Coordinates of C-alpha atoms in Angstrom, one line a residue:
Chain M
M241 CA -31.1 -11.3 29.2
T242 CA -28.9 -14.4 29.6
A243 CA -26.0 -14.5 32.0
P244 CA -22.5 -14.0 30.8
R245 CA -20.7 -17.2 29.7
R246 CA -17.5 -18.1 31.4
A247 CA -16.2 -21.2 29.7
G248 CA -13.3 -22.7 31.6
S249 CA -10.4 -20.9 33.1
P250 CA -9.2 -17.5 31.9
L251 CA -6.7 -17.5 29.0
E252 CA -3.7 -15.3 28.5
A253 CA -1.9 -15.4 25.1
G254 CA 1.0 -13.6 23.6
P255 CA 3.1 -11.8 23.0
F256 CA 2.0 -11.1 19.5
V257 CA 3.9 -8.6 17.2
A258 CA 2.2 -6.6 14.5
L259 CA 5.0 -4.5 13.0
G260 CA 6.0 -2.5 16.1
H261 CA 2.9 -3.2 18.1
R262 CA 3.5 -5.8 20.8
F263 CA 0.4 -7.0 22.6
G264 CA -1.2 -9.8 24.5
V265 CA -4.7 -11.1 24.7
R266 CA -6.5 -12.1 27.9
S267 CA -10.0 -13.6 27.9
T268 CA -12.3 -14.7 30.7
D269 CA -14.1 -16.7 28.0
R270 CA -11.5 -19.4 27.4
E271 CA -13.1 -20.8 24.2
L272 CA -13.3 -17.4 22.6
G273 CA -9.9 -16.4 23.8
E274 CA -8.4 -19.6 22.2
A275 CA -10.2 -18.9 19.0
V276 CA -8.9 -15.3 18.9
A277 CA -5.4 -16.5 19.7
A278 CA -5.6 -19.1 17.0
V279 CA -6.3 -16.6 14.3
L280 CA -3.5 -14.4 15.6
T281 CA -1.0 -17.3 15.7
T282 CA 1.1 -16.0 12.8
L283 CA 1.8 -12.8 14.7
A284 CA 3.1 -14.8 17.7
A285 CA 6.6 -13.5 18.8
D286 CA 9.2 -16.1 18.3
E287 CA 11.3 -14.8 21.1
G288 CA 8.6 -14.2 23.7
G289 CA 9.3 -11.2 25.9
A290 CA 7.1 -8.5 27.3
V291 CA 4.1 -6.8 25.8
D292 CA 3.3 -3.1 25.4
G293 CA -0.3 -3.8 26.5
W294 CA -3.2 -6.1 26.7
Y295 CA -6.5 -6.7 25.0
D296 CA -9.1 -8.0 27.4
I297 CA -12.1 -10.0 26.3
D298 CA -14.9 -10.4 28.9
P299 CA -18.4 -11.8 28.5
V300 CA -21.2 -9.4 29.3
A301 CA -24.6 -10.8 28.5
D302 CA -26.6 -12.3 25.7
A303 CA -23.5 -14.0 24.2
R304 CA -21.9 -10.5 23.8
H305 CA -18.4 -9.6 24.8
R306 CA -16.6 -6.5 25.9
L307 CA -13.2 -5.9 24.2
T308 CA -10.8 -3.4 25.7
W309 CA -7.2 -2.3 25.0
Q310 CA -5.4 -1.2 28.1
G311 CA -8.7 -0.9 29.8
Q312 CA -10.2 1.4 27.2
P313 CA -13.2 0.1 25.3
V314 CA -12.8 -1.1 21.7
A315 CA -16.2 -2.7 21.7
E316 CA -18.8 -2.8 24.4
R317 CA -21.2 -5.6 23.3
A318 CA -19.7 -7.5 20.4
R319 CA -20.7 -10.9 19.1
P320 CA -17.8 -13.4 19.1
A321 CA -17.0 -13.1 15.4
N322 CA -17.0 -9.3 15.8
V323 CA -14.6 -9.5 18.7
A324 CA -12.0 -11.0 16.4
R325 CA -12.8 -8.5 13.7
M326 CA -12.7 -5.5 15.9
L327 CA -9.5 -6.7 17.6
A328 CA -7.9 -7.2 14.2
W329 CA -9.0 -3.7 13.2
H330 CA -7.6 -2.2 16.3
V331 CA -4.3 -4.1 16.0
N332 CA -4.0 -3.0 12.5
R333 CA -4.4 0.6 13.4
L334 CA -1.7 0.5 16.1
A335 CA 0.5 -1.6 13.9
V336 CA 0.4 1.0 11.2
D337 CA 1.0 3.8 13.7
S338 CA 3.9 1.9 15.2
A339 CA 5.7 1.6 11.9
L340 CA 5.2 5.1 10.4
A341 CA 8.3 6.6 12.0
D342 CA 10.8 4.3 10.4
H343 CA 9.0 3.0 7.3
V344 CA 6.8 3.9 4.5
V345 CA 3.5 2.1 5.2
L346 CA 1.3 1.3 2.2
H347 CA -2.3 0.1 2.0
A348 CA -1.3 -3.0 0.2
G349 CA -1.1 -6.8 0.4
A350 CA 2.1 -8.7 -0.2
V351 CA 3.4 -12.2 -0.8
T352 CA 6.9 -13.5 -1.4
R353 CA 8.7 -16.1 -3.4
A354 CA 12.4 -16.8 -3.5
G355 CA 13.2 -13.8 -1.3
R356 CA 11.4 -11.3 -3.5
A357 CA 8.2 -9.6 -2.5
L358 CA 5.2 -8.9 -4.7
L359 CA 3.3 -5.8 -3.5
M360 CA -0.4 -5.4 -4.4
A361 CA -1.2 -1.8 -3.7
A362 CA -4.8 -0.5 -3.9
P363 CA -7.6 1.1 -2.0
M364 CA -10.2 -1.0 -0.2
Q365 CA -12.3 -3.5 -2.1
A366 CA -9.8 -3.8 -4.9
G367 CA -9.3 -7.5 -4.2
K368 CA -5.9 -7.4 -2.4
T369 CA -6.9 -10.1 0.2
T370 CA -8.4 -12.3 -2.4
L371 CA -5.4 -12.1 -4.6
A372 CA -3.1 -12.7 -1.7
A373 CA -5.1 -15.8 -0.7
G374 CA -5.1 -17.1 -4.2
L375 CA -1.3 -16.8 -4.5
V376 CA -0.9 -18.4 -1.1
D377 CA -2.9 -21.3 -2.5
R378 CA -0.3 -21.5 -5.2
G379 CA 2.6 -21.7 -2.8
W380 CA 3.6 -18.1 -2.3
A381 CA 4.5 -17.2 1.3
Y382 CA 2.2 -14.6 2.9
L383 CA 3.4 -11.2 4.2
T384 CA 0.2 -9.3 4.7
D385 CA -3.2 -8.5 3.2
E386 CA -3.5 -5.0 4.5
A387 CA -0.4 -2.9 5.4
V388 CA 3.0 -3.2 3.8
A389 CA 5.9 -1.6 5.7
V390 CA 8.9 -0.8 3.5
T391 CA 12.2 0.3 5.1
L392 CA 13.3 3.9 4.4
D393 CA 16.0 2.7 2.0
G394 CA 13.2 1.2 -0.1
G395 CA 15.0 -2.2 -0.1
T396 CA 13.1 -4.4 2.3
V397 CA 9.4 -5.3 2.8
L398 CA 8.6 -6.5 6.3
P399 CA 6.2 -9.3 7.1
Y400 CA 3.0 -8.4 8.9
P401 CA 1.2 -11.7 8.7
K402 CA -2.1 -10.6 10.2
P403 CA -5.1 -12.9 9.8
L404 CA -6.5 -12.5 6.3
S405 CA -9.9 -10.8 6.3
I406 CA -11.9 -12.5 3.7
D407 CA -15.1 -10.7 2.7
P408 CA -18.4 -12.5 1.9
G409 CA -18.0 -11.6 -1.7
S410 CA -14.8 -13.7 -2.0
Q411 CA -15.9 -16.6 0.1
S412 CA -17.3 -18.6 -2.8
V413 CA -13.9 -18.7 -4.6
L414 CA -12.0 -19.2 -1.4
A415 CA -14.5 -21.7 0.2
H416 CA -11.7 -23.9 1.5
W417 CA -10.4 -21.1 3.7
R418 CA -13.6 -21.6 5.8
A419 CA -11.7 -24.5 7.4
G420 CA -9.4 -21.9 9.0
V421 CA -12.2 -20.1 10.9
P422 CA -12.3 -21.4 14.5
D423 CA -15.8 -22.7 15.4
A424 CA -16.1 -20.1 18.2
L425 CA -15.9 -17.3 15.5
A426 CA -18.2 -18.9 13.0
T427 CA -21.5 -17.2 12.1
P428 CA -23.5 -19.9 10.3
S429 CA -26.7 -17.9 10.1
R430 CA -25.3 -15.2 7.8
P431 CA -22.2 -14.6 5.8
R432 CA -19.6 -12.4 7.5
Q433 CA -16.0 -11.6 7.0
W434 CA -13.7 -14.5 7.9
Q435 CA -10.6 -13.9 9.9
V436 CA -8.2 -16.7 9.0
A437 CA -4.6 -17.4 9.9
V438 CA -2.7 -18.4 6.8
T439 CA -1.2 -21.4 8.6
G440 CA -4.8 -22.5 9.4
V441 CA -5.2 -23.5 5.7
G442 CA -1.7 -24.9 5.2
G443 CA -0.1 -21.6 4.0
Q444 CA 3.3 -20.3 4.8
V445 CA 4.5 -17.0 6.3
G446 CA 7.4 -15.3 4.5
G447 CA 10.3 -13.3 6.0
P448 CA 11.6 -9.9 5.2
A449 CA 12.0 -9.6 1.4
R450 CA 13.5 -7.4 -1.3
P451 CA 10.8 -5.8 -3.5
G452 CA 10.5 -7.7 -6.8
G453 CA 7.1 -6.6 -8.2
V454 CA 4.4 -4.0 -7.7
V455 CA 1.0 -4.7 -9.0
L456 CA -2.0 -2.3 -8.9
P457 CA -5.0 -4.6 -8.7
H458 CA -8.6 -3.6 -9.5
Y459 CA -11.4 -6.1 -9.1
R460 CA -14.2 -5.7 -11.6
R461 CA -17.0 -8.2 -11.5
G462 CA -17.3 -10.0 -14.8
A463 CA -14.4 -8.2 -16.4
A464 CA -11.9 -9.9 -18.6
T465 CA -8.8 -10.5 -16.4
R466 CA -5.9 -8.5 -17.8
L467 CA -2.4 -7.6 -16.7
D468 CA -0.6 -4.7 -18.4
P469 CA 2.9 -3.3 -17.6
V470 CA 2.9 0.1 -16.1
A471 CA 5.7 2.6 -16.1
R472 CA 7.7 2.8 -12.8
A473 CA 7.0 6.5 -12.5
E474 CA 3.2 5.8 -12.8
A475 CA 3.5 3.0 -10.2
L476 CA 5.3 5.4 -7.9
A477 CA 2.5 7.9 -8.1
E478 CA 0.0 5.2 -7.4
L479 CA 1.9 3.9 -4.4
A480 CA 2.0 7.4 -3.0
T481 CA -1.8 7.5 -3.1
C482 CA -1.8 4.2 -1.1
A483 CA 0.6 5.4 1.6
F484 CA -0.6 6.0 5.1
A485 CA 0.1 9.5 6.5
W486 CA 1.5 10.7 3.2
H487 CA 2.2 14.3 4.4
G488 CA 4.4 16.3 6.7
E489 CA 7.9 15.8 7.9
G490 CA 10.0 13.2 6.1
L491 CA 7.9 13.1 3.0
A492 CA 10.8 13.5 0.7
E493 CA 12.6 10.6 2.3
R494 CA 9.6 8.4 2.0
F495 CA 9.1 9.4 -1.6
A496 CA 12.7 8.4 -2.3
A497 CA 12.1 5.1 -0.5
L498 CA 9.1 4.3 -2.8
A499 CA 11.1 5.3 -5.8
E500 CA 13.7 2.8 -4.8
T501 CA 11.0 0.2 -4.3
V502 CA 9.7 0.6 -7.8
R503 CA 13.2 0.8 -9.2
L504 CA 13.8 -2.7 -7.8
S505 CA 10.4 -4.0 -9.1
A506 CA 8.6 -4.9 -12.3
C507 CA 5.3 -2.9 -12.3
A508 CA 1.9 -3.8 -13.7
R509 CA -1.7 -3.0 -13.5
L510 CA -4.1 -5.9 -13.0
V511 CA -7.8 -5.9 -13.7
T512 CA -9.3 -9.0 -12.1
G513 CA -12.5 -10.6 -13.1
D514 CA -11.5 -14.2 -12.3
L515 CA -9.1 -15.2 -9.5
D516 CA -7.6 -18.2 -11.0
E517 CA -6.9 -16.4 -14.3
A518 CA -5.5 -13.4 -12.4
C519 CA -3.1 -15.7 -10.5
R520 CA -2.0 -17.5 -13.7
Q521 CA -1.3 -14.2 -15.4
L522 CA 0.6 -12.8 -12.4
E523 CA 2.7 -15.9 -12.1
R524 CA 3.5 -15.9 -15.8
W525 CA 4.5 -12.2 -15.6
W526 CA 6.5 -12.8 -12.4
R527 CA 8.4 -15.6 -14.1
D528 CA 9.1 -13.4 -17.1
Q529 CA 9.9 -10.2 -15.3
V530 CA 11.3 -11.1 -12.0
G531 CA 12.1 -14.8 -12.3
E532 CA 15.5 -14.3 -13.9
A533 CA 16.6 -12.2 -10.9
T534 CA 15.4 -14.8 -8.4
R535 CA 16.6 -17.9 -10.1
W536 CA 19.6 -18.3 -7.9
A537 CA 18.1 -16.7 -4.8
G538 CA 17.0 -20.1 -3.3
Chain J
M225 CA 7.8 41.4 -18.8
S226 CA 8.7 42.5 -15.3
D227 CA 11.5 40.9 -13.2
R228 CA 9.2 40.1 -10.3
A229 CA 9.4 36.6 -9.0
R230 CA 6.9 34.5 -10.8
D231 CA 6.4 31.7 -8.3
A232 CA 2.8 32.3 -7.2
P233 CA 0.6 29.7 -8.8
D234 CA -3.0 30.4 -9.7
D235 CA -2.6 34.2 -9.5
G236 CA -4.6 34.4 -12.7
D237 CA -1.6 35.9 -14.6
D238 CA 0.3 33.3 -16.7
P239 CA 3.9 34.5 -16.5
V240 CA 5.3 32.0 -19.1
D241 CA 6.5 33.5 -22.3
T242 CA 9.8 33.1 -24.2
S243 CA 11.7 35.2 -21.6
F244 CA 10.5 33.0 -18.7
V245 CA 13.4 31.3 -16.8
G246 CA 12.0 28.3 -15.0
A247 CA 13.4 26.1 -12.2
P248 CA 11.9 23.3 -10.0
H249 CA 10.0 24.9 -7.1
P250 CA 11.9 24.7 -3.8
Q251 CA 9.1 22.6 -2.4
V252 CA 9.4 19.8 -4.9
T253 CA 11.6 16.8 -5.1
W254 CA 11.8 14.5 -8.0
V255 CA 13.1 11.3 -9.4
E256 CA 13.7 10.0 -12.9
L257 CA 12.6 6.4 -13.6
D258 CA 13.1 4.9 -17.1
G259 CA 13.0 8.3 -18.8
Q260 CA 10.0 9.6 -16.9
V261 CA 10.1 12.1 -14.1
A262 CA 7.9 11.8 -11.0
I263 CA 7.6 15.0 -9.0
L264 CA 6.6 15.2 -5.4
H265 CA 5.2 18.6 -4.2
Q266 CA 5.9 18.5 -0.5
G267 CA 3.3 21.2 0.2
T268 CA 0.3 19.4 -1.4
S269 CA 1.8 15.8 -1.0
E270 CA 0.8 15.1 -4.6
V271 CA 2.9 13.2 -7.0
H272 CA 2.9 14.3 -10.7
V273 CA 4.2 12.2 -13.5
L274 CA 5.5 13.7 -16.7
N275 CA 5.5 11.9 -20.1
P276 CA 8.9 11.3 -21.7
A277 CA 8.9 14.6 -23.6
G278 CA 7.9 16.6 -20.5
S279 CA 10.5 14.7 -18.5
L280 CA 13.2 15.9 -20.9
V281 CA 12.0 19.5 -20.5
W282 CA 12.0 19.1 -16.7
Q283 CA 15.6 18.0 -16.7
C284 CA 16.5 21.1 -18.7
L285 CA 15.0 23.5 -16.1
D286 CA 18.1 24.8 -14.5
G287 CA 17.0 28.3 -13.5
E288 CA 19.4 29.8 -16.1
A289 CA 18.0 29.1 -19.6
D290 CA 15.0 31.0 -20.7
V291 CA 12.2 29.5 -22.8
A292 CA 13.7 30.8 -26.1
T293 CA 17.0 29.0 -25.3
L294 CA 15.2 25.8 -24.4
V295 CA 13.2 26.0 -27.6
D296 CA 16.5 26.2 -29.6
E297 CA 17.9 23.2 -27.7
L298 CA 14.8 21.1 -28.0
H299 CA 14.3 22.0 -31.7
E300 CA 17.9 20.8 -32.4
A301 CA 17.5 17.7 -30.2
T302 CA 14.1 16.5 -31.5
G303 CA 13.9 17.9 -35.0
E304 CA 10.4 19.2 -34.3
E305 CA 9.3 22.4 -35.9
R306 CA 10.4 25.4 -33.8
G307 CA 6.9 26.9 -33.6
V308 CA 5.5 23.6 -32.3
V309 CA 8.3 23.2 -29.8
E310 CA 7.6 26.7 -28.5
S311 CA 3.9 26.3 -28.1
D312 CA 4.2 22.9 -26.5
L313 CA 6.9 24.2 -24.1
V314 CA 5.0 27.3 -23.1
A315 CA 1.9 25.2 -22.5
L316 CA 3.8 22.7 -20.4
L317 CA 5.5 25.3 -18.3
S318 CA 2.3 27.2 -17.8
Q319 CA 0.7 24.0 -16.5
L320 CA 3.7 23.2 -14.2
H321 CA 3.6 26.8 -12.9
R322 CA -0.1 26.6 -12.2
Q323 CA 0.5 23.3 -10.3
G324 CA 3.2 25.0 -8.2
L325 CA 5.9 22.7 -9.5
V326 CA 7.9 25.3 -11.3
T327 CA 9.1 28.7 -10.2
G328 CA 10.5 31.3 -12.5
R329 CA 11.5 34.8 -13.2

């Protein structure tokens, strides 16, 4: 067993804001703390202020670290890259919880252009993050790759610019995103999910946006990439299956919010076999279906 | 057919015939989007989507008109043969009743 590493002085970073979850990060391993703070940079609160709680990162032994939230363990013996991943997972969970009371929260990615948001709603492994990254590469502003919060009037999509979580399966087509992974979080020996701040690869973060498009993506290896319009009522039913906590009190109000979201949007189904082609088809569709409405939006 | 409330889905007894008077179940809320109705059942949290013809029927379910009346109206509106309209309508309402989306008497 090797002794815990304590590189430099402790680090304290924050506040960060993930929807309604305000938090800070403290680390007694300065190098790792700085790396974690770097991938969280797009969540940094502009106005500063207090935090609701702290994540603490402390070396234990054998290059492992303990991660806690408010003193409660999130991970006891995690490798550096896993510290960032587990922290992102925990932040995401509390971010979703924090938004549920006043928003409909969808398992979806989103990007924005000219003040209108494109929602990409699907279960895990459908290619949401890869599509979001591909569109960011084409100049779209990033809102999120995981959880879209829509106001209860259905008219506004909020940014939740968490680090993109790029799975090994997408890393070959997004190889340049590797540059956004801090060295302290790199795992050269085997492919693992990358946590990347969109600004780390020259991307932009978008602000609150009016819905403009809803896409239901589905990645299928080797499939011909194809985008087909889908009826708004069908899109609404699909969005409902992607909503967090879709039950209980207030369900009718959230249903009405999603109905308004699709009413404001062009809707399509996208089978993706090739990222570049998917982005090309999406941009063409967006220009045809939504572009007219956004022409004067700046 | 008896006058008992026919709002219990999956009771194994299909209550829908030409005298059935249907209405949206109190636990549902719905929206119409581009001629298609999406229905939320707040008990199951499921969203059901009707095709345009089914959506037209849904919007006629006012808790007052019986199936025979709806058949007349839809026959006139669509020009479809009355027998076809009736069998389609009964099948649709039976399905909606089984799904707990429609109540009736």
